[in-house]
XYZ file of C-alpha atoms in Angstrom:
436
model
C 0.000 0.000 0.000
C 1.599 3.483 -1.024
C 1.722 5.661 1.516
C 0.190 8.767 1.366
C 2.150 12.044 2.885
C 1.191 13.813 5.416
C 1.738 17.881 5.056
C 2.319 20.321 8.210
C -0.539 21.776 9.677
C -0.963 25.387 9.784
C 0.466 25.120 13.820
C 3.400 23.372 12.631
C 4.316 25.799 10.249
C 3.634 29.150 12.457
C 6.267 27.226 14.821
C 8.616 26.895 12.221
C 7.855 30.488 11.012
C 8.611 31.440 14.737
C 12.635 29.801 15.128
C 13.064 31.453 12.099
C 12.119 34.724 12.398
C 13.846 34.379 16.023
C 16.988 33.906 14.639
C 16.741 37.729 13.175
C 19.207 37.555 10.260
C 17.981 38.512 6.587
C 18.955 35.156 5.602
C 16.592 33.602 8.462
C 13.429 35.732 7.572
C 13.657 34.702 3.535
C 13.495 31.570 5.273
C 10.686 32.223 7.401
C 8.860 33.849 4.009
C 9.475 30.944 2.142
C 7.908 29.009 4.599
C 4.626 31.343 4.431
C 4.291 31.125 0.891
C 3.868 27.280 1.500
C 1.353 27.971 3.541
C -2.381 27.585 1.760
C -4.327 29.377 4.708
C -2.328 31.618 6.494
C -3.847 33.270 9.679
C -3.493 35.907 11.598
C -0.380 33.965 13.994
C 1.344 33.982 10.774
C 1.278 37.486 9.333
C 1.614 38.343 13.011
C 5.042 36.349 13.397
C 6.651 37.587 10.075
C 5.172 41.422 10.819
C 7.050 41.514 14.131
C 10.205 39.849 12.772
C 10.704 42.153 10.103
C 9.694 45.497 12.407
C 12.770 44.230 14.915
C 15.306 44.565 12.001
C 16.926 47.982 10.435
C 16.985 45.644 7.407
C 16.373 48.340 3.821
C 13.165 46.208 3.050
C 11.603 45.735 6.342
C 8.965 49.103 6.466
C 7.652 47.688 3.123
C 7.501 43.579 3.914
C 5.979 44.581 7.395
C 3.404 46.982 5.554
C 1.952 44.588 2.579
C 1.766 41.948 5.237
C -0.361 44.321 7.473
C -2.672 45.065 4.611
C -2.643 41.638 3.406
C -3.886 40.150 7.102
C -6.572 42.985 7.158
C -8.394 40.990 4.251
C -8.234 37.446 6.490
C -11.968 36.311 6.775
C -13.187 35.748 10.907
C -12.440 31.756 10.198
C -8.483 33.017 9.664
C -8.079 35.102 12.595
C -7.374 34.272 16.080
C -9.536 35.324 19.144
C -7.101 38.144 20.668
C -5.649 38.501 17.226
C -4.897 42.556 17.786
C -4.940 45.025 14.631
C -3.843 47.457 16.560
C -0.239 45.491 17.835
C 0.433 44.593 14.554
C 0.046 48.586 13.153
C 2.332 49.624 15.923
C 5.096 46.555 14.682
C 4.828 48.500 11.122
C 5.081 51.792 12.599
C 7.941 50.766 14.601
C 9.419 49.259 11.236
C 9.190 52.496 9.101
C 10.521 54.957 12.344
C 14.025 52.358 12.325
C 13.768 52.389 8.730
C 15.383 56.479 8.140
C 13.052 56.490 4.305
C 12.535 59.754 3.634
C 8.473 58.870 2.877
C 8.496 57.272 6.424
C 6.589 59.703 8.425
C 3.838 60.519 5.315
C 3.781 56.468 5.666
C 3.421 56.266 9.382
C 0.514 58.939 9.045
C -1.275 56.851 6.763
C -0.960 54.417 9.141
C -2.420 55.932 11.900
C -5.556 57.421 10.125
C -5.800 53.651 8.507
C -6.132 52.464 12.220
C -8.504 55.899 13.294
C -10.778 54.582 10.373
C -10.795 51.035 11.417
C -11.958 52.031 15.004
C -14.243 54.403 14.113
C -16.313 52.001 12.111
C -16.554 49.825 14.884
C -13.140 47.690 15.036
C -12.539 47.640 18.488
C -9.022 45.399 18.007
C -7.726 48.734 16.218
C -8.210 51.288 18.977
C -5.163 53.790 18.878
C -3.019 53.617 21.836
C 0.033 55.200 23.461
C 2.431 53.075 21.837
C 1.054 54.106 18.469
C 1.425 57.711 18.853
C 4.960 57.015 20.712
C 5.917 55.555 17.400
C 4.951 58.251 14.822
C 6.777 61.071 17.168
C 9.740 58.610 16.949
C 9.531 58.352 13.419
C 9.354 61.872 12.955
C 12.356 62.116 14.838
C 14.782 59.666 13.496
C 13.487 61.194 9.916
C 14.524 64.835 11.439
C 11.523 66.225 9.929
C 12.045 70.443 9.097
C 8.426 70.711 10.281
C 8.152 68.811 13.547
C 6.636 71.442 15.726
C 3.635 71.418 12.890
C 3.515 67.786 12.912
C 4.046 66.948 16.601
C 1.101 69.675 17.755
C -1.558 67.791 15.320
C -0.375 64.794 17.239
C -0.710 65.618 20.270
C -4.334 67.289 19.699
C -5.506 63.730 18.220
C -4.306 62.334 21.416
C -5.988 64.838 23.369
C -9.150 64.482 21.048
C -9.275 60.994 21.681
C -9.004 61.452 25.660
C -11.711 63.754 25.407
C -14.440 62.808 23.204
C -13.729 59.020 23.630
C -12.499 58.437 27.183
C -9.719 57.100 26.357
C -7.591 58.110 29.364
C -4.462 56.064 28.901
C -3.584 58.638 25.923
C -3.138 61.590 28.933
C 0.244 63.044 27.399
C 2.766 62.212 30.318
C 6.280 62.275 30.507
C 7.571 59.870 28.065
C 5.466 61.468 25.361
C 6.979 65.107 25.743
C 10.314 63.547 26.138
C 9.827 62.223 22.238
C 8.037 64.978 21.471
C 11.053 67.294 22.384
C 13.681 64.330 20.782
C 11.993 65.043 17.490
C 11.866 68.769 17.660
C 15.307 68.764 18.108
C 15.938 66.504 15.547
C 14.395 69.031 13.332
C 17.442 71.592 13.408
C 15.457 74.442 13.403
C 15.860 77.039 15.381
C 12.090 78.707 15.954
C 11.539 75.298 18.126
C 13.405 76.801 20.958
C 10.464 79.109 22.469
C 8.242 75.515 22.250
C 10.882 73.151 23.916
C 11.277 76.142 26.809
C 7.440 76.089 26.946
C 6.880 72.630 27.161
C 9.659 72.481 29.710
C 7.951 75.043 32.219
C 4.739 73.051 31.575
C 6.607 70.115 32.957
C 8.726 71.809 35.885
C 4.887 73.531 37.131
C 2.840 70.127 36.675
C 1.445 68.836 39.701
C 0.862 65.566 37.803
C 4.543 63.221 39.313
C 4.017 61.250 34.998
C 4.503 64.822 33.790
C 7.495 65.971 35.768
C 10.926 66.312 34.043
C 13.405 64.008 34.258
C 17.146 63.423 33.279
C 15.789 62.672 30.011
C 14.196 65.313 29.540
C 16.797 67.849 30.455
C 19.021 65.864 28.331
C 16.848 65.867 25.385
C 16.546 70.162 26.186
C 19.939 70.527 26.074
C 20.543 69.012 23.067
C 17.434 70.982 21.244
C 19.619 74.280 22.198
C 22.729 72.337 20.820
C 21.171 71.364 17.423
C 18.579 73.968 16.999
C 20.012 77.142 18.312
C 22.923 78.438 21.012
C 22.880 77.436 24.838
C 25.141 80.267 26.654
C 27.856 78.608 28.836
C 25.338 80.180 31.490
C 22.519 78.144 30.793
C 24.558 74.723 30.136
C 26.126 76.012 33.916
C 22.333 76.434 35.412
C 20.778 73.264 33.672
C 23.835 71.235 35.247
C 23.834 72.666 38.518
C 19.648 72.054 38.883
C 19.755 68.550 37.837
C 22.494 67.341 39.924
C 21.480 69.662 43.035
C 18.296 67.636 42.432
C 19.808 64.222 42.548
C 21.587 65.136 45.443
C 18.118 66.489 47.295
C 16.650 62.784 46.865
C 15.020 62.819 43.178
C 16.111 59.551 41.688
C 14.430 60.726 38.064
C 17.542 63.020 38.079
C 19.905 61.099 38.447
C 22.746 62.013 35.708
C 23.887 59.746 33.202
C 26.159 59.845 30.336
C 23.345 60.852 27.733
C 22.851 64.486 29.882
C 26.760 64.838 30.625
C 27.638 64.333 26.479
C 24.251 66.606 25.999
C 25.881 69.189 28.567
C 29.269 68.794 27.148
C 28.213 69.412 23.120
C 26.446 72.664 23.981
C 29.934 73.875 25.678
C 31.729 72.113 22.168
C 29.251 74.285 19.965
C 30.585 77.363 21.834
C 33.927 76.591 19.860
C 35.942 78.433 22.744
C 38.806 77.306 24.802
C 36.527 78.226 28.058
C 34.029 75.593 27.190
C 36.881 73.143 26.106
C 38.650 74.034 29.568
C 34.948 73.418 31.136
C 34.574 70.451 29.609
C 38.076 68.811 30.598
C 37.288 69.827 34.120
C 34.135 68.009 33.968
C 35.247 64.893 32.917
C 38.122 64.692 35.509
C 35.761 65.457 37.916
C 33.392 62.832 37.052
C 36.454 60.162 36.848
C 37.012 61.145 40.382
C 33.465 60.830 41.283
C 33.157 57.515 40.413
C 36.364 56.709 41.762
C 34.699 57.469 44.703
C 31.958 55.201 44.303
C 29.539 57.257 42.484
C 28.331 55.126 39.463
C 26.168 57.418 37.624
C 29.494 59.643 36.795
C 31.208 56.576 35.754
C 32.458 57.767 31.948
C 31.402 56.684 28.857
C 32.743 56.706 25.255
C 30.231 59.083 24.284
C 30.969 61.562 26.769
C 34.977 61.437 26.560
C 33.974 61.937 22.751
C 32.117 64.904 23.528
C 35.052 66.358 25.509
C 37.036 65.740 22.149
C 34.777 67.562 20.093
C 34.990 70.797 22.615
C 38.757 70.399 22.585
C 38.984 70.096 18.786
C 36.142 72.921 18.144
C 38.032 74.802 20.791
C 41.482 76.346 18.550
C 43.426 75.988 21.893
C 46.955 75.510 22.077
C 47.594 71.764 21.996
C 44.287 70.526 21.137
C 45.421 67.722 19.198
C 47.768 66.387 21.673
C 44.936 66.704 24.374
C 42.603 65.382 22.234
C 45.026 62.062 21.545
C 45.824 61.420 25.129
C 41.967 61.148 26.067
C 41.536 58.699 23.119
C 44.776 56.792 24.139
C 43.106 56.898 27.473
C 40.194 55.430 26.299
C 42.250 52.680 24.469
C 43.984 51.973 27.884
C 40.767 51.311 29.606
C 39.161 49.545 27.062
C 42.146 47.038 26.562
C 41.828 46.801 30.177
C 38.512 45.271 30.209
C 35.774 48.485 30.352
C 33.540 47.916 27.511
C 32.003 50.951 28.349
C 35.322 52.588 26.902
C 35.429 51.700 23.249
C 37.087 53.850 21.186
C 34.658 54.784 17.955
C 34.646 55.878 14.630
C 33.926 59.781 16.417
C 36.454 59.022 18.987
C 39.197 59.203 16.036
C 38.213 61.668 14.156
C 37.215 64.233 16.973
C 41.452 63.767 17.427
C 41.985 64.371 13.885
C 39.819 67.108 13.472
C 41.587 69.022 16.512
C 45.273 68.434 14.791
C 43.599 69.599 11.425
C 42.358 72.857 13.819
C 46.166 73.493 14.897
C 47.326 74.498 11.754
C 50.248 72.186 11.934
C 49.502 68.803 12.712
C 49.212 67.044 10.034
C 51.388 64.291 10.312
C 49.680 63.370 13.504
C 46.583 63.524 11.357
C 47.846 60.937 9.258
C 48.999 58.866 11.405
C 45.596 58.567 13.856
C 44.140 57.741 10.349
C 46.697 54.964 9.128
C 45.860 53.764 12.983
C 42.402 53.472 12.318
C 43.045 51.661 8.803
C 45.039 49.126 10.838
C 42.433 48.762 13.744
C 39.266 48.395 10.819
C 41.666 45.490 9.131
C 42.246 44.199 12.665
C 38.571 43.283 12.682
C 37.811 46.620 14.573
C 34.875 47.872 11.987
C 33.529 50.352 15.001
C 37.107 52.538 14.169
C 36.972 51.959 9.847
C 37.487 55.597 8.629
C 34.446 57.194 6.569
C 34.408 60.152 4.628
C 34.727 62.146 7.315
C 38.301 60.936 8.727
C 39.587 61.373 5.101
C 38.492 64.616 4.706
C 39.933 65.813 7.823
C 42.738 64.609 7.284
C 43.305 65.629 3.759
C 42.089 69.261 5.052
C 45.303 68.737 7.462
C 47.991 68.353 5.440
C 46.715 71.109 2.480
C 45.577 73.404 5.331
C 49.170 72.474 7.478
C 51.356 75.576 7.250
C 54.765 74.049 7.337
C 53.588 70.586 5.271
C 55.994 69.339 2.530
C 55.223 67.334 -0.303
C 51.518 68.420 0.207
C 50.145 67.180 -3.386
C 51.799 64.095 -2.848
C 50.593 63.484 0.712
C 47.103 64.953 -0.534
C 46.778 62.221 -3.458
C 48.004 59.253 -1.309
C 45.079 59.979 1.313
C 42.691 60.497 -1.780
C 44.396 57.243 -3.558
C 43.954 55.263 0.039
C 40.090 56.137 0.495
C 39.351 54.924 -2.948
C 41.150 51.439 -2.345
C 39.027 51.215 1.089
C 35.956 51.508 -0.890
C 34.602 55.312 0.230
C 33.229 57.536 -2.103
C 34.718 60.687 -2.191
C 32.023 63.620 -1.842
C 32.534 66.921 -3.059
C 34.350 68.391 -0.134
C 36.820 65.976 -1.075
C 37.523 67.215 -3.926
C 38.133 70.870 -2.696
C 40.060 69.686 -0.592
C 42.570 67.787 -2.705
């Protein structure tokens, strides 16, 4: 008697679906979608799986896989979809997909999105009621997009919220803390500088609420300081006064201020855009203190890679005497400690190239230029990729040596950077060019 074969049932398959997708490589998910395709009736565990694998990635194609699945599960008949199958989970996973995604048509997409979902639950499709994480996740996306017209944007938002508080009791969209902390993440992200008045605004709204969800916290001093860094000019006053408040309020008791490395590097950057020695000096000082702090004990002023970066960038942006051998002893610092076992430490890409930028700001250091650059070459080949030169680093450099007032052989020197950067595979951009 032939046997007859016996195919996978639709659980079987979800499970497979499931190792694959956990697995999270691009390679892994083809596999997952090759699976589906097998599949004759797909349900809503299925498009749910693959939907949520692909919005966990940063993968070119994911905002558009996640999105035809989501439309494509909206057309499962009743028999196809699971009890607490949620239309609303799976909108978020897209949303989420498109705000990691950087496409320039990402928030217009993530807009569509949401009034897709207002529609839904308007007709009567309880499973697609708007929530907080959906609203989190188009002020994210408009964000890492760095949207020109964020204020705009982020004000409609926030009145749908409000609208939907009000006229459908929906009280778990109150605006709270974490909201205006991504609201004022993406208006800073926007560069421009009529946002300031709004970010000091919201930030008075915050520092009056009686409401403890609507109180500032670090990251929301953090997130104002870098608004005045991106989007305008903090005084050296104001960086002082922010610094002083937040860690006079740790001190008094309030854990939600409690520094970290994200305000420090914010702090630090607004005394780098200065571009004086007094904020570089500032910013030195700081960081020694800190190292002493946590010598002490005190982990939240235990340093970080970004924030000795930072301290580069003010000593580079600073024209001081010295700046590039300052700048080189805190990276070979940094080195030292990382070596040493303090992942925390990791020398990056920035790390390098705020050092190369500060002997290109000297005048005459280009040799030392080229030679934190032919260190980085040998790191990247080392199996370092955190360290590979980009543009950037070559264009510093080059600016080094033709800017380097007592360089010799500067065509020559000039054309071997320009020579190197093509056999490492980066495209030279116009500045480049100028340059050489």
């Amino acid at each position: 008697m032939q046997k007859r074969s016996v195919l996978p049932n639709i659980v079987t398959y979800n499970t497979l679906i499931s190792i694959w997708v956990n697995v999270g490589t691009r390679e892994a998910l083809i596999k997952a979608e090759d699976l589906f395709s097998q599949i004759r009736h797909p349900d809503s565990v299925t498009y749910s799986t693959l939907i949520h694998g692909w919005s966990k990635t940063r993968f070119p194609e994911a905002s558009s896989k996640a999105q035809k699945l989501f439309k494509d599960v909206l057309r499962l008949p009743p028999s196809q979809q699971q009890r607490n199958f949620s239309i609303t989970k799976l909108c978020n996973s897209v949303i989420s997909a498109y705000s990691k995604s950087g496409k320039e048509d990402a928030p217009e997409c993530v807009d569509s999105l949401l009034a897709q979902l207002e529609g839904k639950y308007l007709g009567g499709e309880k499973r697609a009621q708007p929530d907080k994480i959906t609203f989190l996740g188009i002020f994210d996306t408009y964000a890492k997009a760095g949207v020109s017209d964020a204020e705009e944007r982020c004000n409609i938002l926030l009145d749908r919220m409000s609208h939907y508080r009000d006229m459908l009791h929906l009280d778990e969209l109150e605006p709270d803390r974490i909201v205006y902390n991504v609201v004022l993440n993406a208006l800073a992200k926007s560069q421009q500088p009529d946002v300031i008045g709004t970010v000091e605004d919201i930030l008075v709204m915050m520092e009056n609420s009686q409401d403890e969800l609507l109180r500032p916290d670090i990251v929301t001093y953090a997130t104002v300081v870098d608004c005045y860094t991106k989007c305008g000019d903090m005084s050296l006053e104001r960086a002082d006064e922010l610094l002083l408040f937040v860690e006079g309020g740790f001190r008094s008791g309030d854990e939600t201020l409690k520094p970290n490395a994200m305000f420090y590097s914010a702090i630090l950057q607004a005394w780098a855009k200065t571009a004086t020695a007094e904020g570089a000096e500032k910013a030195f000082s700081l960081l020694q203190r800190n190292i002493a702090l946590y010598a002490d004990g005190n982990d939240y002023a235990k340093p970080h890679t970004i924030v000795y970066n930072a301290v580069m960038d003010a000593i580079a942006r600073s024209n001081m005497a010295g700046a590039g051998a300052r700048a080189e002893d805190l990276l070979t610092e940094m080195e030292f400690l990382y070596q040493s076992g303090d992942e925390d430490m990791r020398p990056s890409r920035r790390s390098f190239n705020a050092a190369i930028l500060a002997y290109r700001n000297e005048g005459n250091g280009s040799k030392k230029a080229e030679e934190l650059l032919y260190r980085m070459e040998e790191l990247a080949d080392s199996g370092r990729n955190e360290v590979r030169p980009d543009v950037v680093s070559y264009n510093n450099a080059i600016a080094a040596v033709v800017e380097d007032t007592n360089s010799e052989n500067t065509a020559d020197r000039a054309q071997a950077l320009l020579d190197q950067m093509e056999v490492y595979g980066i495209k030279p951009d116009g500045r480049t060019y100028i340059l050489g």
